[in-house]
Tab-separated table of C-alpha atoms and ligand atoms in Angstrom:
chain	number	residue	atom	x	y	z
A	127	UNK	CA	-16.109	-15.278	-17.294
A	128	UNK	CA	-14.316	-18.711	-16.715
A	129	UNK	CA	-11.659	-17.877	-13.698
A	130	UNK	CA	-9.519	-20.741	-12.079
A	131	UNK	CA	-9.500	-21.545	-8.538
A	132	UNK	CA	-7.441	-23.977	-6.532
A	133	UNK	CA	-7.310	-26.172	-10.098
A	134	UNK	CA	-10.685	-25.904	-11.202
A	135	UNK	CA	-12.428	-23.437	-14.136
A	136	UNK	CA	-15.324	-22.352	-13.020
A	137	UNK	CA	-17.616	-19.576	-13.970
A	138	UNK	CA	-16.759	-16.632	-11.605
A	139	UNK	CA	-20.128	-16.761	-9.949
A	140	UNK	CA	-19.908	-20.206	-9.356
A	141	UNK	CA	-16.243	-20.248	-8.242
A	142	UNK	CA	-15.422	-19.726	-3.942
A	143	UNK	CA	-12.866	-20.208	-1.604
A	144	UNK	CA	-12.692	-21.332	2.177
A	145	UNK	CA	-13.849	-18.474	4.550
A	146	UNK	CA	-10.323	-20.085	6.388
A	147	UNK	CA	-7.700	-19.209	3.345
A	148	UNK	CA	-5.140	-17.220	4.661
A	149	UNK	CA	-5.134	-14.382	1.639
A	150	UNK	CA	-8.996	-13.924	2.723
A	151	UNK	CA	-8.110	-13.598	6.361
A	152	UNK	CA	-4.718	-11.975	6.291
A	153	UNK	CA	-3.737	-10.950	2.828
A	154	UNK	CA	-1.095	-13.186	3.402
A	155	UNK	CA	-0.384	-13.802	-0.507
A	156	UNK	CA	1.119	-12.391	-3.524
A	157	UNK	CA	0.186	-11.636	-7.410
A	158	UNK	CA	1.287	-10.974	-10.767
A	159	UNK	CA	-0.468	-8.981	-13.168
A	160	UNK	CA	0.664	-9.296	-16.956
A	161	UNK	CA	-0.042	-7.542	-20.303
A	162	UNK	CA	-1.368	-9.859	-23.240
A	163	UNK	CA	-0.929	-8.548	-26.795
A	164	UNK	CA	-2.292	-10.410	-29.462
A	165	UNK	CA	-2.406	-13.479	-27.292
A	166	UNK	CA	1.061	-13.683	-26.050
A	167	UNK	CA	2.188	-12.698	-22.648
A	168	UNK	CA	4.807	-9.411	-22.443
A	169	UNK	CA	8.072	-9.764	-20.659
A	170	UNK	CA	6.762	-13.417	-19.349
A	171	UNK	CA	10.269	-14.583	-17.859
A	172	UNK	CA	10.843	-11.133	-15.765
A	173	UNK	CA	7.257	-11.564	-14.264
A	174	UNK	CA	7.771	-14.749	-13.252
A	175	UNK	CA	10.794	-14.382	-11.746
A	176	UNK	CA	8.817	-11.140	-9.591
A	177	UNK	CA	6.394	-13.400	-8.688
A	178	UNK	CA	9.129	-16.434	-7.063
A	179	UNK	CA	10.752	-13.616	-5.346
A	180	UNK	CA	7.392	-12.325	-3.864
A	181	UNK	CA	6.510	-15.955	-2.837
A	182	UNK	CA	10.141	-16.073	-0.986
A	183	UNK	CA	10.052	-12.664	0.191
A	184	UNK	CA	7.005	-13.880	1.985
A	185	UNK	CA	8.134	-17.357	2.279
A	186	UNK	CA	5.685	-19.338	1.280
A	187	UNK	CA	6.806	-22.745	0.067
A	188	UNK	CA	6.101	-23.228	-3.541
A	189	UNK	CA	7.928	-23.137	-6.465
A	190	UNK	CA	6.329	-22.183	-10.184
A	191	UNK	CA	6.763	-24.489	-12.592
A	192	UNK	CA	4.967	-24.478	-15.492
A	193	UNK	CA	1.733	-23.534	-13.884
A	194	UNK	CA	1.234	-19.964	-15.317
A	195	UNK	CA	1.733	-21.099	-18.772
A	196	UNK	CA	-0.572	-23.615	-18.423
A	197	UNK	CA	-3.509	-21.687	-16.361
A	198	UNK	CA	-3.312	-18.865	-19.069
A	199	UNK	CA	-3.359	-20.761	-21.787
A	200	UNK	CA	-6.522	-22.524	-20.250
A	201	UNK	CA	-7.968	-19.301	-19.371
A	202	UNK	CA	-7.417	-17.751	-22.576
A	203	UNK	CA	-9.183	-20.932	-25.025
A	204	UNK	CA	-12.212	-21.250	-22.219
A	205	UNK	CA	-12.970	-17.455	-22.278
A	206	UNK	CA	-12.702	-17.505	-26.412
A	207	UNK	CA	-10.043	-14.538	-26.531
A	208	UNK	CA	-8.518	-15.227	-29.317
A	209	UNK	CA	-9.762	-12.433	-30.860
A	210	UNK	CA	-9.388	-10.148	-28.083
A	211	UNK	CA	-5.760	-8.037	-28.217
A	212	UNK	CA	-4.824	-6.544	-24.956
A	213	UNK	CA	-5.877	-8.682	-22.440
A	214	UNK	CA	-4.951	-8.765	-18.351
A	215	UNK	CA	-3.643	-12.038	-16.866
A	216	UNK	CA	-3.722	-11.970	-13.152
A	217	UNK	CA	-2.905	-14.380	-10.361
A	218	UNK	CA	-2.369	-14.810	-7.037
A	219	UNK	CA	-1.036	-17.363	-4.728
A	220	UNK	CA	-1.949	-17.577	-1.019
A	221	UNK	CA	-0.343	-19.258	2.117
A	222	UNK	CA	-3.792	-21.430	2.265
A	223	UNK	CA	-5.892	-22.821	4.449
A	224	UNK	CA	-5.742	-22.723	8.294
A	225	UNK	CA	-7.575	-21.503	11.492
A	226	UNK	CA	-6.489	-18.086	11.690
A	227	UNK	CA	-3.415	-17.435	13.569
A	228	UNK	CA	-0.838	-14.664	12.576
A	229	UNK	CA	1.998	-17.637	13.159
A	230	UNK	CA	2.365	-19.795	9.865
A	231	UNK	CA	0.605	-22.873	10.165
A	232	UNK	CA	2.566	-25.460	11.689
A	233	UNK	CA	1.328	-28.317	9.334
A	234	UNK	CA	2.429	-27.018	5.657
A	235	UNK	CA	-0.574	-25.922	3.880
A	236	UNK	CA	-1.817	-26.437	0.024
A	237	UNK	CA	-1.100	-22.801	-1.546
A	238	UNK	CA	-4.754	-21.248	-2.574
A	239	UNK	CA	-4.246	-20.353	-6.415
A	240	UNK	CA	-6.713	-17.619	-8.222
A	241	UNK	CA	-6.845	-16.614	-11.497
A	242	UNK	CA	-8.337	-14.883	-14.549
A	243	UNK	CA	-7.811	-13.217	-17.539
A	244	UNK	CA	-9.965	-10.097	-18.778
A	245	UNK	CA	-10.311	-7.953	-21.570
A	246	UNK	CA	-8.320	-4.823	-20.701
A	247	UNK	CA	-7.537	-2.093	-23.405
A	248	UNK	CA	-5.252	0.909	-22.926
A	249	UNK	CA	-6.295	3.652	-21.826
A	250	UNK	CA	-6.282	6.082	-25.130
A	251	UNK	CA	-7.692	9.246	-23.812
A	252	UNK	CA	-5.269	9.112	-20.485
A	253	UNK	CA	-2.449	7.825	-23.251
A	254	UNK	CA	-2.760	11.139	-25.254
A	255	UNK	CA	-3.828	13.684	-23.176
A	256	UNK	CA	-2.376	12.434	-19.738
A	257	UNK	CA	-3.429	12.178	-16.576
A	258	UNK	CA	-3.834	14.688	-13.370
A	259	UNK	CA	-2.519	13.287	-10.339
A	260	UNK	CA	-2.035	14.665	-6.790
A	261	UNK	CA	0.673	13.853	-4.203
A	262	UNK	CA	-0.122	11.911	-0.561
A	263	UNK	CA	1.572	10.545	2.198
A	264	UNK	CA	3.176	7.093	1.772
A	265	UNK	CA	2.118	5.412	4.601
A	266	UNK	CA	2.403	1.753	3.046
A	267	UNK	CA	4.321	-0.667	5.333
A	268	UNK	CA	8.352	-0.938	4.281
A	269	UNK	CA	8.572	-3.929	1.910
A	270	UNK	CA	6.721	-1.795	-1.700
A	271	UNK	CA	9.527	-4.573	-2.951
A	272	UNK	CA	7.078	-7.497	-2.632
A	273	UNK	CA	3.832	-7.542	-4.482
A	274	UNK	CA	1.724	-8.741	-1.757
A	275	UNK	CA	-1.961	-8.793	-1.915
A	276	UNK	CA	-2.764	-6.328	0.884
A	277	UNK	CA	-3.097	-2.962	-0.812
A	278	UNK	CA	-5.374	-1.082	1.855
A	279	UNK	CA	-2.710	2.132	1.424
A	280	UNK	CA	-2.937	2.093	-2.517
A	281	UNK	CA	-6.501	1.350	-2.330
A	282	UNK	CA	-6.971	4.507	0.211
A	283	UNK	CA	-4.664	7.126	-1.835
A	284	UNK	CA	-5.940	6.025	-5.311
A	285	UNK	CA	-9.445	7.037	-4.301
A	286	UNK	CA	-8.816	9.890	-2.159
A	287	UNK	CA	-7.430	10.988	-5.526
A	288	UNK	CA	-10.600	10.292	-7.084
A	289	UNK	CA	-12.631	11.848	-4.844
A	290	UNK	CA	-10.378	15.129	-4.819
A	291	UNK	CA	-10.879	15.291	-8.848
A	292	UNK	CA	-7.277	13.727	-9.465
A	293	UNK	CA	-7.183	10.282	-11.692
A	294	UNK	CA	-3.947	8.781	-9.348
A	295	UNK	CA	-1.941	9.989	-6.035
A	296	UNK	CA	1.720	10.311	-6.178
A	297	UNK	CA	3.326	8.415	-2.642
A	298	UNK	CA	5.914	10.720	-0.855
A	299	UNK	CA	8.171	9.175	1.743
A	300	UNK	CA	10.259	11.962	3.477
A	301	UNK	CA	9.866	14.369	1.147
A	302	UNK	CA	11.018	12.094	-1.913
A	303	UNK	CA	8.818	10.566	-4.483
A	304	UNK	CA	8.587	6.771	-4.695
A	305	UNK	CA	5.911	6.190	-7.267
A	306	UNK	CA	2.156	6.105	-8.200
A	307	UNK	CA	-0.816	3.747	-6.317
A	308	UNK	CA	-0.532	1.668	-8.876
A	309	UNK	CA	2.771	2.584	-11.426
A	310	UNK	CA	5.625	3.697	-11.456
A	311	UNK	CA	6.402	7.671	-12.099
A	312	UNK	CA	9.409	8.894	-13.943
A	313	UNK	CA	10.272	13.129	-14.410
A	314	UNK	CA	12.329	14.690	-16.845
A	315	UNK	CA	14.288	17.528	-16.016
A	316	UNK	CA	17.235	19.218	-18.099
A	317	UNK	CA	17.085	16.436	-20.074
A	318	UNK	CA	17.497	13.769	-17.718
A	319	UNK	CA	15.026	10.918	-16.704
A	320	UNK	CA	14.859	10.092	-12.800
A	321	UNK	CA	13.203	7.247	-11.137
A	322	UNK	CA	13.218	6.182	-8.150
A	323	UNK	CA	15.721	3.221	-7.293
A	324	UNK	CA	14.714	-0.014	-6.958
A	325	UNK	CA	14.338	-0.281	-3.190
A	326	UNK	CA	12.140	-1.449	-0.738
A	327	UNK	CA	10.229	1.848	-1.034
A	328	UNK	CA	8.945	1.064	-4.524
A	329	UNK	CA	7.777	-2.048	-6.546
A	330	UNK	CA	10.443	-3.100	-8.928
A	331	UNK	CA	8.142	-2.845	-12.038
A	332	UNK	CA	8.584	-4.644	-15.248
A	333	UNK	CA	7.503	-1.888	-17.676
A	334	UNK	CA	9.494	0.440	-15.504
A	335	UNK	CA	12.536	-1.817	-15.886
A	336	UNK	CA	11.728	-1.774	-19.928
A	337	UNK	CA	11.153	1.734	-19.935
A	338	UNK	CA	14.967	2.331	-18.478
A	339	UNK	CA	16.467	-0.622	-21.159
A	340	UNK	CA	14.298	1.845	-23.937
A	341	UNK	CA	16.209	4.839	-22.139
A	342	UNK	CA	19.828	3.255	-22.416
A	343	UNK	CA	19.760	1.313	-25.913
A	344	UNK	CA	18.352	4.706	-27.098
A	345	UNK	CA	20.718	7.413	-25.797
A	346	UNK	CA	18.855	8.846	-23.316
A	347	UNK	CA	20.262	9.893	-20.182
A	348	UNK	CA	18.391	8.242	-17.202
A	349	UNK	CA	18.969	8.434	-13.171
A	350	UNK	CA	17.592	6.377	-10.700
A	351	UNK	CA	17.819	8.887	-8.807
A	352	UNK	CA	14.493	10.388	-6.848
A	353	UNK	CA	13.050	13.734	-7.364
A	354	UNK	CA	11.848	15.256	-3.498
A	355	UNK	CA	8.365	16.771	-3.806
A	356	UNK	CA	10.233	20.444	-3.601
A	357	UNK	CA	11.426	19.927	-7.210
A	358	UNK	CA	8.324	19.445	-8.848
A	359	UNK	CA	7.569	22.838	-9.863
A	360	UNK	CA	10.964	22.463	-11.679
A	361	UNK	CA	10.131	19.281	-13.736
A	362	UNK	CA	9.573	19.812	-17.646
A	363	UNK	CA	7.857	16.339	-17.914
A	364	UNK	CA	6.652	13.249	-15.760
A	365	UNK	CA	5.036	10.071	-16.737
A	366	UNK	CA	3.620	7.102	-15.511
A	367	UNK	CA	4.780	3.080	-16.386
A	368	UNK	CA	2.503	0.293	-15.799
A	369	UNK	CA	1.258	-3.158	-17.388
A	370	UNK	CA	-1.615	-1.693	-18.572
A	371	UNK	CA	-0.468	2.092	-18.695
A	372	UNK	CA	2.523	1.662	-20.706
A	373	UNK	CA	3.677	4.931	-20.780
A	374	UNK	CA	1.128	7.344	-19.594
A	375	UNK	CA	1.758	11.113	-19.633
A	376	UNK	CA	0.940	13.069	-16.273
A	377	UNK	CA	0.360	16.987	-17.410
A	378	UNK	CA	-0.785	18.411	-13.742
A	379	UNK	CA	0.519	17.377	-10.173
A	380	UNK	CA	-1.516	19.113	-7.700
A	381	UNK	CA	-1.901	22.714	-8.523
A	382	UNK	CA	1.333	22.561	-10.748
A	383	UNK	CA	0.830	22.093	-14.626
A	384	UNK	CA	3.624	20.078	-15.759
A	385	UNK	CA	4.929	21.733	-19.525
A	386	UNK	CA	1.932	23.333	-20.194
A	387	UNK	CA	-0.256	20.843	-19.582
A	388	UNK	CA	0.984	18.895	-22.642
A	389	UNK	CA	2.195	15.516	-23.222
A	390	UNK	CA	6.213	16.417	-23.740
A	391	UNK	CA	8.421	15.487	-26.267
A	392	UNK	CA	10.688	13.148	-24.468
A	393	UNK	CA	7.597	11.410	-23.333
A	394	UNK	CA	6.324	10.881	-26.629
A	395	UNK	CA	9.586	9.449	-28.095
A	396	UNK	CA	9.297	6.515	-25.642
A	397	UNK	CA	6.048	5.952	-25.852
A	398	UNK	CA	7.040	5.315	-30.262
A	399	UNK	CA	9.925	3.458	-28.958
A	400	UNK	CA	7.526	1.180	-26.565
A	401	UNK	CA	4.706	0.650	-29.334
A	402	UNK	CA	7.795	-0.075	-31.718
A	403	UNK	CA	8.759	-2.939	-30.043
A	404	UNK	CA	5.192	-4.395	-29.182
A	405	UNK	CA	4.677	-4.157	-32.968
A	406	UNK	CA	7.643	-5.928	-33.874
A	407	UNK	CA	7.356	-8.516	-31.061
A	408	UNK	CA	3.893	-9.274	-30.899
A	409	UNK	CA	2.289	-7.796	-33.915
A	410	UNK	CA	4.524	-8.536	-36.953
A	411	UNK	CA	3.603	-11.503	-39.422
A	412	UNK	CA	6.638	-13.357	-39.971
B	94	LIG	N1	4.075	0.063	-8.437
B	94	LIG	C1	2.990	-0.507	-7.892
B	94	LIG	C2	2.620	-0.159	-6.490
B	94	LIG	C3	2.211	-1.409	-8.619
B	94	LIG	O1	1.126	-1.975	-8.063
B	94	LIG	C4	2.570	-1.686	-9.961
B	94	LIG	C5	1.787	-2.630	-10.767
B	94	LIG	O2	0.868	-3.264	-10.316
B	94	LIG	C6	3.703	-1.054	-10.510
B	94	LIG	C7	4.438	-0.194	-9.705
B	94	LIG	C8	4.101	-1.273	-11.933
B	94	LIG	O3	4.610	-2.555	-12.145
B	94	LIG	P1	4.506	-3.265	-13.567
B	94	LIG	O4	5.175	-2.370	-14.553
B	94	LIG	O5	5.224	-4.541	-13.395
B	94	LIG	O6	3.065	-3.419	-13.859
């Protein structure tokens, strides 16, 4: 696979990076990860934006230009994609080079830029059937807000999920729910949507944020509002939203099956509403 580091395409095996880079040292960076359908990028503009606001959250110096256009356009000719639907664009930008010190360095530094695009198809089986998920502490440091490199926590919970017989771990900060290792998680109940607000305990997600425009422009009633781990047993669906997940049911949490252990109605309408719009946006000849 051709990736591109610090402006060069290289094969991956071929491609390094100082032993000095901050991100290697520290984490000390931030990404973006973004869905490709049939070779263009979904909801480009809104991950973009994400991505500025992680770089000032975090304040390194360096505004995007064009840069991400360019790189994945790059990325996607040198790997030959173009026949490829449902591809994964990820990048990351890093504070750069410098002896390591947990000050910034004094002297300003050239960000380190990494990138590639792979082949990354849904999901089907999780899709239809849904996934079984368990719930864990969230002991992830107080800014969820920024999408910083250093995912330790996420890392930990997703496979202490895996190794328990769950697929993903639910976080729980004081008894609330703030969302998955990796996605956000939305519940029905009584026929109303919650998700947790977009604070600093959660990453702002972009198919989340979709997922709440579907809800509104389609007469749903939503509230980003959070559901405390006590209500679960009450909840008549949940589901997951994610780049790559879309909208993914979840039919068991813990030892609790959520509506029978079947993907629910309400669920399913949004998941026609989201491939409605990815056919008309991406897929339809015009
Ligand atoms: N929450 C966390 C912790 C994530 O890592 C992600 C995606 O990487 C999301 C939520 C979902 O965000 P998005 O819909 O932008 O992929």
């Amino acid at each position: 696979m051709i990736v591109f580091v610090n402006g060069k395409y290289l094969n991956d095996n071929e491609a390094n990076i100082n032993v000095n880079d901050r991100g290697y040292l520290l984490a000390d960076g931030v990404y973006e990860g973004f869905r490709v359908y049939n070779g263009k990028i979904f909801k480009f503009q809104e991950h973009k934006q994400r991505f500025q606001r992680s770089l000032n959250e975090l304040k390194i110096q360096y505004t995007l230009k064009d840069e991400l256009e360019t790189i994945f356009e790059n990325l996607f000719e040198k790997n030959s994609y173009k026949n490829s639907d449902e591809l994964f664009y990820y990048i990351q930008i890093t504070r750069g080079v410098a002896l390591r010190d947990h000050a910034f360095p004094k002297e300003k530094t050239k960000v380190g830029i990494y990138a590639f695009v792979a082949k990354k198809p849904l999901n089907e089986k999780a899709y239809n059937e849904g996934l079984k998920v368990c719930t864990t502490p969230d002991n992830r440091w107080a800014r969820c807000d920024i999408k910083c490199i250093s995912l330790t926590a996420n890392c930990l919970a997703k496979q202490n999920a895996l190794d328990n017989g769950f697929d993903d771990a639910l976080f729980v900060h004081d008894g609330v729910i703030t969302e998955a290792t990796a996605s956000n998680v939305f519940f029905v109940k009584d026929n109303t949507i919650y998700t947790h607000g977009a604070t600093n305990r959660i990453l702002s997600g972009i198919t989340r944020n979709f997922v709440i425009d579907l809800c509104n422009e389609n007469g749903f009633k939503l509230s980003e509002f959070p559901l405390t781990v006590d209500k679960l047993k009450t909840v008549d669906e949940a589901f997951l939203t994610g780049t790559t997940l879309e909208v993914t049911p979840i039919v068991k949490i813990n030892n609790i099956s959520i509506n029978e252990q079947k993907v629910g109605e309400t669920t399913k309408k949004l998941q026609k509403l989201f491939k409605e719009y990815l056919q008309n946006n991406f897929y339809k000849k015009s």
